Amino acid sequence: MGMANPDCIFCKIIAGEVPSLKLYEDDRVFAMMDINPFDDGHGLVITKAHAENLLNADPDDLAAVLPAAQKICRAVEAALKPEGVNVVQANGPAAGQTVYHFHTHIFPRRRDDGAMLNWGHTPGDMGRIEAVYNKIMAVM
Ligand code: 5GP
Ligand code: ZN
């Protein structure tokens, strides 16, 4: 496992130094209830190893995240009967990341919950889409 970061709240939670409502744990990941929930059932799946976010997390740790999220989503579905669930994850300040230790959110959703996660489907400019695609593929 990666080194714990002494200033990181999620590392402290994993170490048991800060309490949490644990939903799930295995060798690579830990999951808990969020203490500032968007709505009932808001949970977090975090890697046990400290990594800032998706850009520098260990791919093997990331591979354990979605199966854990699936277990929690199934339990949330059975227990709370939401109308949907979003699994979302923030990287960097403009994306809304506030804790710099990899985590993904699990948001039970209701049609009228007002979450700002839904966007319309406006057709894009294909020339622009392709120009941006070429920029990304040049470094892939
Ligand atoms: P971000 O804004 O980085 O995507 O998400 C960080 C999340 O961590 C927030 O939803 C916030 O409520 C949650 N959080 C911050 N500190 C703690 C804590 O001490 N315990 C738990 N369970 N969640 C926390
Ligand atoms: Zn950490």
Coordinates of C-alpha atoms and ligand atoms in Angstrom, one line a residue:
M1 CA 0.0 0.0 0.0
G2 CA 1.2 3.6 -0.7
M3 CA 2.4 5.8 2.1
A4 CA -0.3 7.5 4.1
N5 CA -0.2 11.3 4.0
P6 CA -0.1 12.7 7.5
D7 CA -2.1 15.7 6.5
C8 CA -4.8 13.8 4.7
I9 CA -8.2 13.4 6.3
F10 CA -9.0 10.2 4.2
C11 CA -5.7 8.6 5.2
K12 CA -6.6 9.3 8.9
I13 CA -10.0 7.7 8.3
I14 CA -8.4 4.6 6.8
A15 CA -5.9 4.4 9.7
G16 CA -8.9 4.6 12.2
E17 CA -7.7 7.9 13.6
V18 CA -10.8 9.6 12.5
P19 CA -14.2 7.8 12.8
S20 CA -16.4 7.0 9.8
L21 CA -19.5 5.0 8.9
K22 CA -17.7 2.2 7.0
L23 CA -19.7 0.7 4.2
Y24 CA -17.1 -1.7 2.8
E25 CA -13.4 -2.5 3.0
D26 CA -11.0 -4.8 1.1
D27 CA -7.2 -4.9 0.5
R28 CA -7.3 -1.9 -1.9
V29 CA -10.4 0.2 -1.2
F30 CA -12.5 1.6 1.7
A31 CA -16.0 3.0 1.5
M32 CA -18.0 5.1 3.9
M33 CA -20.9 7.5 4.2
D34 CA -20.2 11.1 3.2
I35 CA -20.6 13.5 6.2
N36 CA -21.8 16.4 4.0
P37 CA -24.3 14.4 2.0
F38 CA -25.9 15.8 -1.2
D39 CA -28.9 13.6 -0.3
D40 CA -29.7 10.4 1.7
G41 CA -27.3 7.6 1.0
H42 CA -24.4 9.6 -0.4
G43 CA -21.3 7.4 -0.1
L44 CA -17.7 7.5 -1.0
V45 CA -15.3 4.8 -2.3
I46 CA -11.7 5.7 -1.7
T47 CA -8.4 4.0 -2.5
K48 CA -6.5 2.8 0.6
A49 CA -3.3 4.1 -0.9
H50 CA -2.9 7.9 -0.9
A51 CA -3.0 9.3 -4.4
E52 CA -4.3 12.8 -5.3
N53 CA -6.8 11.7 -7.8
L54 CA -7.5 9.7 -11.0
L55 CA -4.5 11.1 -12.7
N56 CA -1.9 9.5 -10.4
A57 CA -3.7 6.6 -8.7
D58 CA -2.5 3.1 -9.2
P59 CA -4.5 1.3 -11.9
D60 CA -4.8 -1.8 -9.8
D61 CA -6.3 0.2 -7.0
L62 CA -8.7 1.9 -9.5
A63 CA -9.7 -1.6 -10.8
A64 CA -11.0 -2.4 -7.3
V65 CA -13.0 0.8 -7.0
L66 CA -15.8 0.0 -9.4
P67 CA -16.7 -3.5 -8.0
A68 CA -16.9 -1.8 -4.6
A69 CA -19.1 0.9 -6.0
Q70 CA -21.3 -1.8 -7.5
K71 CA -21.8 -3.5 -4.1
I72 CA -22.7 -0.2 -2.5
C73 CA -25.0 0.8 -5.4
R74 CA -26.8 -2.5 -5.1
A75 CA -27.3 -2.1 -1.3
V76 CA -28.4 1.6 -1.8
E77 CA -30.8 0.4 -4.5
A78 CA -32.3 -2.3 -2.3
A79 CA -32.4 -0.1 0.9
L80 CA -33.5 3.3 -0.4
K81 CA -35.1 2.6 -3.8
P82 CA -33.8 5.7 -5.5
E83 CA -34.9 6.6 -9.1
G84 CA -31.2 6.4 -10.2
V85 CA -27.7 6.5 -9.0
N86 CA -24.7 8.5 -10.2
V87 CA -21.1 7.5 -9.7
V88 CA -19.1 10.6 -10.1
Q89 CA -15.5 11.6 -9.3
A90 CA -13.7 14.9 -9.2
N91 CA -10.2 15.7 -10.3
G92 CA -8.9 19.3 -9.7
P93 CA -10.5 22.5 -8.5
A94 CA -12.7 23.3 -11.4
A95 CA -14.1 19.8 -11.2
G96 CA -15.0 20.5 -7.6
Q97 CA -12.4 18.3 -5.9
T98 CA -11.9 19.4 -2.3
V99 CA -10.2 16.3 -0.8
Y100 CA -7.0 15.4 -2.6
H101 CA -7.1 11.7 -2.0
F102 CA -8.8 9.6 -4.7
H103 CA -12.5 9.0 -4.2
T104 CA -15.6 8.5 -6.1
H105 CA -19.0 9.6 -5.0
I106 CA -22.1 7.4 -5.0
F107 CA -25.2 9.7 -5.3
P108 CA -28.6 8.1 -5.1
R109 CA -30.8 10.3 -7.3
R110 CA -34.4 11.4 -7.5
R111 CA -35.9 13.1 -10.5
D112 CA -36.7 16.3 -8.5
D113 CA -33.5 16.4 -6.5
G114 CA -32.0 19.4 -8.3
A115 CA -28.5 17.9 -8.7
M116 CA -26.5 19.9 -11.3
L117 CA -25.3 16.8 -12.9
N118 CA -27.5 16.6 -15.9
W119 CA -26.7 18.4 -19.1
G120 CA -28.6 18.6 -22.4
H121 CA -27.5 17.0 -25.6
T122 CA -26.7 19.9 -27.9
P123 CA -25.0 18.7 -31.1
G124 CA -21.3 19.8 -31.3
D125 CA -19.2 21.3 -34.1
M126 CA -17.6 18.1 -35.7
G127 CA -14.6 20.1 -36.9
R128 CA -13.9 21.2 -33.4
I129 CA -14.5 17.8 -31.9
E130 CA -12.0 16.3 -34.3
A131 CA -9.4 19.0 -33.7
V132 CA -9.6 18.4 -29.9
Y133 CA -9.5 14.6 -30.6
N134 CA -6.3 15.0 -32.6
K135 CA -4.7 17.0 -29.7
I136 CA -5.6 14.2 -27.2
M137 CA -4.5 11.4 -29.5
A138 CA -1.2 13.1 -30.1
V139 CA -0.2 12.4 -26.5
M140 CA -2.2 9.1 -25.8
Ligands
5GP1 P1 -14.8 16.2 -3.4 O1 -15.4 17.6 -3.2 O2 -13.3 16.2 -3.3 O3 -15.3 15.5 -4.7 O4 -15.4 15.3 -2.3 C1 -14.9 15.2 -1.0 C2 -16.0 14.7 -0.2 O5 -15.5 14.2 1.1 C3 -17.1 15.7 0.2 O6 -18.3 15.2 -0.3 C4 -17.0 15.8 1.7 O7 -18.3 15.9 2.3 C5 -16.4 14.5 2.1 N1 -15.7 14.6 3.3 C6 -14.8 15.5 3.7 N2 -14.3 15.3 4.9 C7 -14.9 14.1 5.3 C8 -14.8 13.3 6.5 O8 -14.0 13.6 7.5 N3 -15.5 12.2 6.6 C9 -16.3 11.8 5.5 N4 -17.0 10.6 5.7 N5 -16.4 12.5 4.4 C10 -15.7 13.7 4.3
ZN2 ZN -4.7 10.3 1.8

